Amino acid sequence: MKKITDIILFGLFSLLFVNCSDDFLDKSPKSLISEVDVFKDPNLVDALLADLYSRTSFQYQGGSNHNLGAWWQIGGEARVFGPWQDPWQITYNLPDENGSRKYDYWVYGNIRAYNDFIQKIESNEILDPEIIKIKSAEAKFLRAWCYFEMVRRFGGVPLILAPQDKDVDDLFVARNSEKEIYDYLDTELEAIAEALPEETEAGRVNKYAAYAFKSRVMLYAASVGEFDGRVQLDGLLGMNSAEADEYWQKAYNAAQTVISSGKYALYNKTSDPVQNYIDLFLDESDNPESIFSVLFDGAAGKGHMYDNIGQPMGFASWNSNYNPYLEMVEYFDFVDGRSGMIDRTKFNGENHWDIHDLFGKRDPRFRASVFYPESQFQGQTVWMHQKSIGTRPEDSEVPTAGPNRNWQRTGFITRKRIDENHVNPIAGYSSTDYHVFRYAEVLLNKAEAAFYLNKSGEALALVNEVRARAGMFPITEITEELIRKERQVELVFEDQRFWDLRRWRTAYDELNRVYKGLVFTYDFDATDGENYIVTVKNADGSDPHIFEERFYYFPFGLGRISDNPNLVENPGY
């Protein structure tokens, strides 16, 4: 049983604060727990803190998990099956200024809860000081996470670090600058790391989770300065380009602290690089790569339905919900050094292809992350051809067409994090954990920072370390393009690409397009194993992806501006 889920069961208590003077009314109901009692008992403090963890959104989920692919869709990695699903609606309704705001992260209710907890635990005179220090640091980590999610969406936001009173002026807080938020995260995460233990139970943050987080945050701060460098809106938006190196160095140092600890390593338990990369996301037994993960346990009532909606048709009741674009497939090179980019004019409806050469010899991370025609799963073949031609032998195992949901959108289905051992998965019972921070990202964070600090040799070695685990040949030179490509490949479908494109300020160039897929036709009369005819298709229908320059910062919207007259709207809205 995963310990954090046990603790969360306690976190559902309602806390009652009784202030009446009448003796009878002063008696608290036995089913409720007073504030004073909670902060006397370490177990109740843990329960309340666990509830704060559960309220903190570390991944975009919602909609019975249909929304897990939101950032994949927006970032041009994979589309969801149905245009009615939230990720599709987000893509074509950015910035959705006054609508449902499904991409949103405006969590001042959570901030209020963290601030209240921090104030009360730090003023506690009963509990062991070490307990107070650690629990306060955990709550501050959750608060920092929320501010990071807001600053990377909106730029500068109001920085509130103490419970607010009911005075109107106190409630209408003006925006801090983007730089002030990043500088707060810099110093705060350093202090959090110093207060947290080096080891803790699964599902809770420790010292190195704080440093892994800091390496990511400082990478963002450095990028805004390096690749944009404008300070706008009277200083509320932007980072000065002259200060970019300072933040690259902070990202580098934080990543190095995690690496130097020796407590984490790239997952490498299986000699087959494909199976090893599959297992990396499923193995919850002493996984050396996981630094901090959100834990799931379907049997305990905290499950998800990713297996149910993610497995190919024929293996699950809903199925085939996430469909990688051809553009993402092309990022994955071949193990023999060939580029993953193939001249699309060769997909002309006439040439024949050996499907195992076309896809089975690509980067092992591709084969572990994407279902393609004739992938093997649960001892069976995944068929993804739309139709067939020629004469089908009576004894052929190849159907005249694959199940329609397998080929209907892009010709591919996401495989990463799908549990092959979860046969006939029931919605809500998947237990695969979600890695918020893992060691490979830390290596890539350091590599990127090192590159811009003119430490190209270090950057090259770090990138090759990640490639070696994947079973890919070493590269001999390092460039900005190769660092970014390696990050896209290693972290595919991990909610990183959309945000990377925004911080690199390349989203406008990368995301304004109609994305493509492939159509596969099986030819029964073909010889030499070249059984497939391949053509390119429009995978987005009549709705191209749109990313405007103003989308590098999201809007607050009329509602928030009218609620708080001290807020200033972002440019372009």
Coordinates of C-alpha atoms in Angstrom, one line a residue:
M1 CA 0.0 0.0 0.0
K2 CA 1.3 3.4 -0.9
K3 CA 1.7 5.4 2.3
I4 CA 0.7 8.8 1.0
T5 CA -2.8 7.4 0.0
D6 CA -3.2 6.1 3.6
I7 CA -2.4 9.5 4.9
I8 CA -4.9 11.2 2.5
L9 CA -7.7 9.2 4.0
F10 CA -7.1 11.2 7.2
G11 CA -6.9 14.4 5.2
L12 CA -10.7 14.4 4.6
F13 CA -11.4 15.7 8.1
S14 CA -13.3 19.0 8.4
L15 CA -11.6 21.4 10.8
L16 CA -13.9 23.3 13.0
F17 CA -12.9 26.5 14.8
V18 CA -15.2 27.1 17.7
N19 CA -15.2 30.6 19.3
C20 CA -18.5 30.8 21.2
S21 CA -18.4 31.8 24.9
D22 CA -21.5 29.8 26.0
D23 CA -20.3 26.6 27.8
F24 CA -22.8 24.4 25.9
L25 CA -22.0 25.9 22.6
D26 CA -18.2 25.6 23.3
K27 CA -18.5 21.8 23.3
S28 CA -17.3 20.6 19.9
P29 CA -19.1 17.7 18.2
K30 CA -17.2 14.5 18.5
S31 CA -17.1 14.0 14.8
L32 CA -15.1 17.2 14.2
I33 CA -11.6 18.1 15.2
S34 CA -10.7 21.5 16.5
E35 CA -7.8 23.6 15.1
V36 CA -6.0 23.3 18.5
D37 CA -6.2 19.6 18.5
V38 CA -5.0 19.2 14.9
F39 CA -1.8 21.1 15.6
K40 CA -1.1 19.1 18.8
D41 CA -0.9 15.8 17.0
P42 CA 1.8 15.0 14.4
N43 CA -0.5 12.4 12.8
L44 CA -3.3 15.0 12.3
V45 CA -0.8 17.5 11.0
D46 CA 0.3 14.9 8.5
A47 CA -3.3 14.3 7.6
L48 CA -3.9 18.0 6.9
L49 CA -0.7 18.2 4.9
A50 CA -1.7 15.2 2.9
D51 CA -4.9 16.9 2.0
L52 CA -2.9 19.9 0.8
Y53 CA -0.9 17.5 -1.4
S54 CA -4.0 16.1 -2.9
R55 CA -5.4 19.5 -3.7
T56 CA -2.2 20.4 -5.6
S57 CA -2.5 19.7 -9.3
F58 CA 0.8 18.3 -10.6
Q59 CA -0.6 17.2 -13.9
Y60 CA -3.6 18.2 -16.0
Q61 CA -6.0 15.4 -15.5
G62 CA -9.8 16.1 -15.1
G63 CA -12.5 14.8 -17.3
S64 CA -12.0 11.2 -16.2
N65 CA -8.4 11.5 -17.4
H66 CA -9.4 12.4 -21.0
N67 CA -7.5 15.6 -20.3
L68 CA -4.2 13.9 -19.6
G69 CA -3.3 14.7 -23.2
A70 CA -4.0 18.4 -23.0
W71 CA -0.4 19.6 -23.2
W72 CA 0.5 16.9 -25.8
Q73 CA -2.3 18.3 -28.0
I74 CA -1.4 22.0 -27.6
G75 CA 2.3 21.2 -27.9
G76 CA 2.0 19.3 -31.2
E77 CA 2.9 15.9 -29.8
A78 CA -0.4 14.0 -30.0
R79 CA -4.0 14.8 -30.6
V80 CA -6.9 13.3 -28.6
F81 CA -9.4 11.1 -30.5
G82 CA -12.5 13.3 -30.2
P83 CA -12.8 17.0 -31.1
W84 CA -15.4 17.2 -28.3
Q85 CA -12.7 16.5 -25.7
D86 CA -11.2 19.3 -23.6
P87 CA -7.6 19.1 -25.0
W88 CA -9.0 19.8 -28.5
Q89 CA -11.1 22.6 -27.2
I90 CA -8.2 24.1 -25.4
T91 CA -6.0 24.0 -28.6
Y92 CA -8.6 25.9 -30.7
N93 CA -9.8 28.3 -28.0
L94 CA -6.6 29.8 -26.8
P95 CA -6.5 32.2 -25.1
D96 CA -10.2 31.7 -24.1
E97 CA -10.1 35.0 -22.3
N98 CA -13.5 34.7 -20.5
G99 CA -14.6 31.2 -21.2
S100 CA -14.0 27.9 -19.4
R101 CA -10.3 28.6 -19.2
K102 CA -9.4 24.9 -19.2
Y103 CA -5.7 25.6 -19.4
D104 CA -5.9 27.8 -16.3
Y105 CA -4.0 27.7 -13.0
W106 CA -5.3 30.5 -10.8
V107 CA -5.1 28.9 -7.3
Y108 CA -5.2 31.5 -4.7
G109 CA -7.7 29.4 -2.7
N110 CA -4.8 26.8 -2.4
I111 CA -2.3 29.6 -1.6
R112 CA -4.6 30.7 1.2
A113 CA -4.7 27.2 2.6
Y114 CA -0.9 26.8 2.4
N115 CA -0.3 30.2 4.1
D116 CA -2.7 29.3 6.9
F117 CA -1.0 25.9 7.5
I118 CA 2.5 27.5 7.4
Q119 CA 1.6 30.2 9.8
K120 CA 0.0 27.8 12.3
I121 CA 2.7 25.1 12.1
E122 CA 5.5 27.7 12.5
S123 CA 3.8 29.3 15.6
N124 CA 3.3 25.9 17.2
E125 CA 5.0 25.4 20.6
I126 CA 4.0 21.8 21.2
L127 CA 5.4 19.8 18.3
D128 CA 9.0 18.8 17.9
P129 CA 10.9 21.6 16.1
E130 CA 12.2 19.2 13.5
I131 CA 8.7 18.1 12.6
I132 CA 7.6 21.8 12.4
K133 CA 10.5 22.6 10.1
I134 CA 9.9 19.7 7.7
K135 CA 6.1 20.1 7.5
S136 CA 6.4 23.8 6.9
A137 CA 8.9 23.2 4.1
E138 CA 6.6 20.7 2.5
A139 CA 3.7 23.2 2.5
K140 CA 6.1 25.8 1.1
F141 CA 7.1 23.4 -1.7
L142 CA 3.4 23.1 -2.7
R143 CA 3.0 26.8 -2.6
A144 CA 6.1 27.3 -4.7
W145 CA 4.7 24.8 -7.2
C146 CA 1.5 26.8 -7.6
Y147 CA 3.4 30.1 -8.1
F148 CA 5.6 28.4 -10.7
E149 CA 2.5 27.2 -12.6
M150 CA 1.1 30.7 -12.5
V151 CA 4.2 32.6 -13.4
R152 CA 4.9 30.5 -16.5
R153 CA 1.3 31.2 -17.7
F154 CA 0.8 34.8 -16.7
G155 CA 4.2 36.3 -16.0
G156 CA 4.1 38.5 -12.8
V157 CA 1.3 37.6 -10.4
P158 CA 0.4 38.8 -6.9
L159 CA 2.8 37.2 -4.4
I160 CA 0.9 36.5 -1.2
L161 CA 3.0 34.7 1.5
A162 CA 0.8 35.2 4.6
P163 CA -2.9 34.8 5.4
Q164 CA -4.9 37.8 4.3
D165 CA -7.3 39.6 6.6
K166 CA -10.7 40.9 5.5
D167 CA -9.5 44.5 4.8
V168 CA -10.4 45.3 1.2
D169 CA -7.1 46.9 0.5
D170 CA -5.3 43.8 1.7
L171 CA -7.4 41.6 -0.6
F172 CA -6.8 43.6 -3.7
V173 CA -3.2 42.7 -4.2
A174 CA -1.3 44.1 -7.2
R175 CA 0.9 42.0 -9.4
N176 CA 4.5 41.4 -8.6
S177 CA 6.9 41.4 -11.5
E178 CA 7.8 38.2 -13.3
K179 CA 11.4 38.6 -12.1
E180 CA 10.2 39.0 -8.5
I181 CA 8.3 35.7 -8.7
Y182 CA 11.3 33.9 -10.1
D183 CA 13.6 35.4 -7.5
Y184 CA 11.2 34.3 -4.8
L185 CA 11.2 30.8 -6.2
D186 CA 15.0 30.8 -6.3
T187 CA 15.5 31.7 -2.6
E188 CA 12.4 29.8 -1.4
L189 CA 13.4 26.5 -3.0
E190 CA 16.9 26.8 -1.6
A191 CA 15.5 27.3 1.9
I192 CA 13.0 24.4 1.4
A193 CA 15.8 22.1 0.2
E194 CA 17.8 22.9 3.3
A195 CA 14.8 22.2 5.6
L196 CA 13.7 18.9 4.0
P197 CA 15.3 15.5 4.7
E198 CA 17.4 13.7 2.1
E199 CA 15.0 10.7 2.2
T200 CA 11.3 10.4 2.8
E201 CA 8.4 8.1 2.0
A202 CA 7.2 7.8 -1.5
G203 CA 4.8 10.5 -2.7
R204 CA 6.3 13.3 -0.5
V205 CA 9.0 15.7 -1.4
N206 CA 12.6 15.6 -0.1
K207 CA 15.6 17.8 -0.4
Y208 CA 16.4 16.6 -4.0
A209 CA 12.9 17.1 -5.2
A210 CA 13.3 20.7 -4.2
Y211 CA 16.6 21.0 -6.1
A212 CA 15.2 19.2 -9.2
F213 CA 12.3 21.6 -9.1
K214 CA 14.7 24.6 -8.8
S215 CA 16.7 23.4 -11.8
R216 CA 13.5 23.4 -13.8
V217 CA 12.3 26.8 -12.5
M218 CA 15.7 28.5 -13.1
L219 CA 15.8 27.1 -16.6
Y220 CA 12.5 28.9 -17.3
A221 CA 13.8 32.1 -15.8
A222 CA 17.0 32.0 -17.9
S223 CA 15.1 31.1 -21.1
V224 CA 12.8 34.1 -20.9
G225 CA 15.8 36.3 -20.5
E226 CA 17.9 34.6 -23.2
F227 CA 15.3 34.1 -25.9
D228 CA 13.1 37.1 -25.3
G229 CA 15.0 39.6 -23.1
R230 CA 12.2 42.2 -23.2
V231 CA 10.9 43.8 -20.0
Q232 CA 7.4 44.9 -20.6
L233 CA 4.3 46.4 -18.9
D234 CA 6.3 48.7 -16.6
G235 CA 8.5 45.8 -15.5
L236 CA 5.7 43.3 -14.7
L237 CA 6.7 41.0 -17.6
G238 CA 10.0 39.7 -18.9
M239 CA 13.5 39.0 -17.7
N240 CA 16.5 41.1 -18.6
S241 CA 18.8 39.4 -21.1
A242 CA 21.8 40.7 -19.3
E243 CA 20.9 38.5 -16.3
A244 CA 20.2 35.3 -18.2
D245 CA 23.6 33.8 -17.3
E246 CA 22.9 34.2 -13.6
Y247 CA 19.8 32.0 -13.9
W248 CA 21.5 29.5 -16.2
Q249 CA 24.1 29.1 -13.4
K250 CA 21.4 28.6 -10.8
A251 CA 19.8 25.9 -12.9
Y252 CA 23.2 24.3 -13.5
N253 CA 24.0 24.4 -9.7
A254 CA 20.7 22.9 -8.6
A255 CA 20.9 20.1 -11.1
Q256 CA 24.5 19.4 -10.1
T257 CA 23.4 19.1 -6.4
V258 CA 21.0 16.3 -7.4
I259 CA 23.6 14.6 -9.5
S260 CA 26.3 14.9 -6.9
S261 CA 24.1 13.3 -4.2
G262 CA 24.5 9.9 -5.8
K263 CA 21.0 9.0 -4.7
Y264 CA 19.5 8.8 -8.2
A265 CA 20.5 7.2 -11.5
L266 CA 19.1 6.5 -14.9
Y267 CA 16.8 3.5 -14.8
N268 CA 18.8 0.6 -16.3
K269 CA 17.4 -2.7 -15.0
T270 CA 16.8 -4.4 -18.3
S271 CA 19.3 -5.0 -21.1
D272 CA 16.7 -4.5 -23.9
P273 CA 16.5 -0.7 -24.2
V274 CA 12.9 -0.7 -25.4
Q275 CA 11.7 -2.8 -22.5
N276 CA 13.9 -0.9 -20.1
Y277 CA 12.3 2.4 -21.2
I278 CA 8.8 0.9 -20.9
D279 CA 9.6 -0.3 -17.4
L280 CA 11.0 3.0 -16.3
F281 CA 7.5 4.4 -16.1
L282 CA 5.9 1.3 -14.6
D283 CA 8.4 0.0 -12.1
E284 CA 7.5 1.2 -8.6
S285 CA 9.9 -1.0 -6.7
D286 CA 13.1 1.0 -5.8
N287 CA 13.0 3.0 -9.1
P288 CA 16.3 4.9 -9.0
E289 CA 15.1 7.5 -11.5
S290 CA 12.0 8.8 -9.7
I291 CA 12.8 11.9 -7.6
F292 CA 9.2 12.8 -6.9
S293 CA 6.0 11.1 -8.2
V294 CA 2.3 11.4 -7.7
L295 CA 1.2 8.0 -6.5
F296 CA -1.9 6.1 -7.7
D297 CA -3.5 3.0 -6.2
G298 CA -6.7 1.9 -8.0
A299 CA -7.5 -0.7 -5.4
A300 CA -7.4 2.0 -2.7
G301 CA -9.7 4.3 -4.6
K302 CA -7.0 6.6 -6.0
G303 CA -6.7 5.3 -9.6
H304 CA -6.9 6.7 -13.1
M305 CA -8.1 5.4 -16.4
Y306 CA -5.1 6.0 -18.7
D307 CA -4.8 2.3 -19.5
N308 CA -8.5 2.1 -20.3
I309 CA -8.6 5.0 -22.7
G310 CA -5.0 4.7 -23.9
Q311 CA -4.6 1.0 -25.0
P312 CA -5.3 0.2 -28.7
M313 CA -8.7 -0.9 -29.9
G314 CA -9.2 -4.5 -29.2
F315 CA -7.4 -4.4 -25.9
A316 CA -9.6 -2.0 -23.8
S317 CA -13.3 -0.8 -23.8
W318 CA -12.7 2.9 -24.7
N319 CA -9.1 2.9 -26.2
S320 CA -7.0 4.7 -28.7
N321 CA -7.6 8.1 -27.2
Y322 CA -4.1 9.7 -27.8
N323 CA -2.7 9.8 -31.3
P324 CA 0.8 11.1 -32.0
Y325 CA 1.4 13.4 -34.9
L326 CA 3.8 12.5 -37.7
E327 CA 5.8 15.6 -36.8
M328 CA 6.6 14.1 -33.4
V329 CA 7.4 10.7 -34.9
E330 CA 9.9 12.3 -37.1
Y331 CA 11.9 13.5 -34.1
F332 CA 13.0 9.9 -33.5
D333 CA 16.1 9.0 -35.5
F334 CA 17.1 5.5 -36.5
V335 CA 19.6 3.5 -34.4
D336 CA 21.9 3.3 -37.4
G337 CA 22.3 7.0 -37.6
R338 CA 19.7 7.8 -40.3
S339 CA 17.5 10.9 -39.7
G340 CA 14.0 10.2 -38.5
M341 CA 12.8 12.7 -41.2
I342 CA 11.8 10.8 -44.3
D343 CA 11.1 12.7 -47.6
R344 CA 7.3 12.8 -47.5
T345 CA 7.1 12.7 -51.3
K346 CA 8.1 9.1 -51.0
F347 CA 4.8 8.4 -49.2
N348 CA 3.1 8.7 -52.6
G349 CA 0.7 5.8 -52.5
E350 CA 2.9 3.8 -54.8
N351 CA 6.1 2.9 -52.9
H352 CA 6.1 -0.1 -50.7
W353 CA 7.6 -0.1 -47.2
D354 CA 8.9 -2.7 -44.7
I355 CA 7.1 -1.5 -41.6
H356 CA 9.8 -3.0 -39.3
D357 CA 12.5 -1.0 -41.1
L358 CA 10.4 2.1 -41.2
F359 CA 9.5 2.1 -37.5
G360 CA 11.1 -0.9 -35.7
K361 CA 14.6 0.3 -36.2
R362 CA 14.1 3.8 -34.8
D363 CA 15.2 5.1 -31.4
P364 CA 14.1 2.5 -28.8
R365 CA 12.3 5.4 -27.0
F366 CA 10.0 5.6 -30.0
R367 CA 9.2 1.9 -29.9
A368 CA 8.5 2.2 -26.1
S369 CA 6.4 5.4 -26.5
V370 CA 4.3 4.9 -29.6
F371 CA 2.1 2.1 -31.0
Y372 CA 2.8 1.8 -34.7
P373 CA 1.6 -0.9 -37.2
E374 CA 2.4 -4.4 -36.1
S375 CA 3.6 -3.3 -32.6
Q376 CA 3.4 -6.2 -30.2
F377 CA 1.3 -5.8 -27.1
Q378 CA 0.0 -8.4 -24.6
G379 CA 1.2 -11.2 -26.9
Q380 CA -0.8 -9.9 -29.8
T381 CA -0.2 -7.7 -32.9
V382 CA -1.6 -4.2 -33.1
W383 CA -3.0 -3.7 -36.6
M384 CA -3.3 -0.2 -37.8
H385 CA -3.9 -0.3 -41.5
Q386 CA -7.0 1.4 -42.9
K387 CA -7.5 -1.1 -45.7
S388 CA -5.8 -3.8 -47.7
I389 CA -5.4 -4.7 -51.3
G390 CA -4.4 -7.9 -53.1
T391 CA -5.5 -11.4 -52.4
R392 CA -5.6 -12.3 -48.7
P393 CA -4.6 -15.9 -48.0
E394 CA -7.1 -17.9 -46.0
D395 CA -4.7 -18.7 -43.3
S396 CA -3.3 -15.1 -42.9
E397 CA -3.3 -13.6 -39.5
V398 CA -3.5 -10.2 -41.1
P399 CA -7.0 -8.7 -41.1
T400 CA -8.3 -6.9 -44.1
A401 CA -8.3 -3.7 -42.0
G402 CA -7.2 -2.9 -38.5
P403 CA -9.8 -1.7 -35.9
N404 CA -11.0 1.7 -37.0
R405 CA -10.1 3.7 -33.9
N406 CA -6.5 2.5 -34.3
W407 CA -6.0 4.2 -37.7
Q408 CA -8.7 6.8 -37.7
R409 CA -6.8 9.9 -36.5
T410 CA -3.0 9.8 -37.1
G411 CA -2.1 6.2 -37.7
F412 CA -0.3 6.1 -34.3
I413 CA -1.3 5.7 -30.6
T414 CA 0.7 6.7 -27.5
R415 CA 2.2 3.8 -25.6
K416 CA 4.3 5.5 -22.9
R417 CA 3.1 4.7 -19.4
I418 CA 0.6 2.1 -20.7
D419 CA 0.7 -1.0 -18.4
E420 CA 0.9 -4.1 -20.5
N421 CA 0.0 -6.2 -17.4
H422 CA -3.3 -4.3 -17.1
V423 CA -5.5 -6.7 -19.2
N424 CA -9.0 -5.6 -20.0
P425 CA -8.5 -2.4 -17.8
I426 CA -11.4 -1.0 -15.9
A427 CA -11.8 2.7 -15.8
G428 CA -10.4 4.2 -12.6
Y429 CA -8.3 1.2 -11.6
S430 CA -5.0 2.0 -13.2
S431 CA -2.3 2.5 -10.6
T432 CA 0.7 3.8 -12.7
D433 CA 2.4 6.6 -10.9
Y434 CA 3.1 9.9 -12.6
H435 CA 6.8 11.1 -12.4
V436 CA 6.8 14.8 -11.7
F437 CA 10.6 14.9 -11.5
R438 CA 12.9 12.2 -12.8
Y439 CA 16.7 12.0 -13.1
A440 CA 16.9 12.2 -16.9
E441 CA 15.2 15.6 -16.8
V442 CA 17.8 16.8 -14.3
L443 CA 20.6 15.7 -16.6
L444 CA 19.0 17.5 -19.5
N445 CA 18.4 20.6 -17.4
K446 CA 22.1 20.7 -16.5
A447 CA 23.1 20.0 -20.2
E448 CA 21.0 22.9 -21.4
A449 CA 22.4 25.3 -18.8
A450 CA 25.9 24.1 -19.4
F451 CA 25.6 24.8 -23.1
Y452 CA 24.7 28.5 -22.5
L453 CA 27.4 28.8 -19.9
N454 CA 29.9 27.8 -22.6
K455 CA 30.5 24.4 -21.1
S456 CA 29.9 22.5 -24.3
G457 CA 31.9 19.5 -23.3
E458 CA 29.8 18.9 -20.2
A459 CA 26.6 19.4 -22.2
L460 CA 27.7 16.8 -24.8
A461 CA 28.6 14.3 -22.1
L462 CA 25.3 14.7 -20.3
V463 CA 23.2 14.3 -23.5
N464 CA 25.2 11.2 -24.5
E465 CA 24.6 9.7 -21.0
V466 CA 20.9 10.0 -21.6
R467 CA 21.2 8.6 -25.2
A468 CA 23.4 5.7 -24.0
R469 CA 20.7 4.5 -21.6
A470 CA 18.2 4.6 -24.5
G471 CA 20.5 2.5 -26.7
M472 CA 21.3 5.3 -29.1
F473 CA 24.7 6.1 -30.6
P474 CA 26.7 9.0 -29.1
I475 CA 26.7 12.3 -30.9
T476 CA 30.1 13.9 -31.5
E477 CA 29.1 17.6 -31.3
I478 CA 26.6 19.6 -29.4
T479 CA 24.3 22.3 -30.7
E480 CA 21.2 24.1 -29.4
E481 CA 19.1 22.1 -31.9
L482 CA 20.4 18.8 -30.7
I483 CA 19.9 19.7 -27.0
R484 CA 16.3 20.6 -27.7
K485 CA 15.7 17.6 -29.9
E486 CA 17.0 15.2 -27.2
R487 CA 14.7 16.9 -24.7
Q488 CA 11.7 16.5 -26.9
V489 CA 12.5 12.8 -27.5
E490 CA 13.4 11.8 -23.9
L491 CA 10.5 13.7 -22.3
V492 CA 7.9 13.0 -25.0
F493 CA 4.3 12.8 -23.5
E494 CA 5.5 14.1 -20.2
D495 CA 3.8 17.5 -20.3
Q496 CA 7.0 19.3 -21.1
R497 CA 7.1 20.2 -24.8
F498 CA 4.4 22.9 -24.9
W499 CA 6.1 24.7 -22.0
D500 CA 9.6 24.3 -23.5
L501 CA 8.4 25.8 -26.8
R502 CA 7.0 28.8 -24.9
R503 CA 10.1 29.4 -22.9
W504 CA 12.4 29.1 -25.9
R505 CA 10.0 31.5 -27.7
T506 CA 9.7 29.1 -30.6
A507 CA 6.1 28.3 -30.1
Y508 CA 4.9 30.8 -32.7
D509 CA 7.1 29.1 -35.4
E510 CA 6.5 25.6 -34.3
L511 CA 2.8 25.4 -33.5
N512 CA 1.2 27.4 -36.3
R513 CA 0.4 24.5 -38.6
V514 CA -1.9 21.7 -39.6
Y515 CA -0.4 18.6 -38.2
K516 CA -0.1 15.4 -40.2
G517 CA -0.6 11.6 -39.8
L518 CA -0.1 8.6 -41.9
V519 CA -2.5 6.2 -43.7
F520 CA -1.3 2.6 -44.0
T521 CA -2.6 0.2 -46.7
Y522 CA -1.6 -3.5 -46.5
D523 CA -0.7 -5.2 -49.8
F524 CA -1.2 -9.0 -49.6
D525 CA 0.5 -9.5 -52.9
A526 CA 3.7 -7.6 -52.0
T527 CA 7.0 -9.5 -51.6
D528 CA 10.2 -9.2 -49.5
G529 CA 8.3 -8.0 -46.5
E530 CA 7.5 -4.6 -48.0
N531 CA 3.8 -5.0 -47.4
Y532 CA 2.8 -1.4 -46.7
I533 CA 1.8 1.5 -48.9
V534 CA 1.9 4.8 -47.0
T535 CA 0.3 8.2 -47.6
V536 CA 0.2 11.4 -45.6
K537 CA -3.0 12.7 -44.2
N538 CA -4.2 15.9 -42.5
A539 CA -4.6 14.9 -38.9
D540 CA -6.4 18.0 -37.7
G541 CA -9.3 18.3 -40.1
S542 CA -10.1 21.9 -40.9
D543 CA -8.7 23.3 -37.6
P544 CA -5.1 24.3 -37.8
H545 CA -3.1 24.8 -34.6
I546 CA -2.9 28.5 -33.8
F547 CA -0.4 30.2 -31.5
E548 CA -0.2 34.0 -31.6
E549 CA 2.7 36.0 -30.2
R550 CA 0.5 37.3 -27.4
F551 CA 0.0 33.7 -26.2
Y552 CA 3.4 33.7 -24.6
Y553 CA 1.5 35.2 -21.7
F554 CA -2.1 34.2 -21.0
P555 CA -4.8 36.7 -20.1
F556 CA -6.2 37.3 -16.7
G557 CA -9.6 38.0 -18.2
L558 CA -12.4 40.5 -17.5
G559 CA -13.6 38.6 -14.5
R560 CA -10.4 38.8 -12.6
I561 CA -9.7 42.3 -13.6
S562 CA -13.1 43.5 -12.4
D563 CA -12.7 41.5 -9.2
N564 CA -9.4 43.1 -8.4
P565 CA -8.9 46.6 -9.9
N566 CA -5.2 46.4 -9.0
L567 CA -4.5 43.7 -11.6
V568 CA -3.1 44.9 -14.9
E569 CA -4.0 42.9 -18.0
N570 CA -1.3 41.4 -20.2
P571 CA -0.5 42.9 -23.6
G572 CA -2.8 42.0 -26.5
Y573 CA -5.9 41.3 -24.5

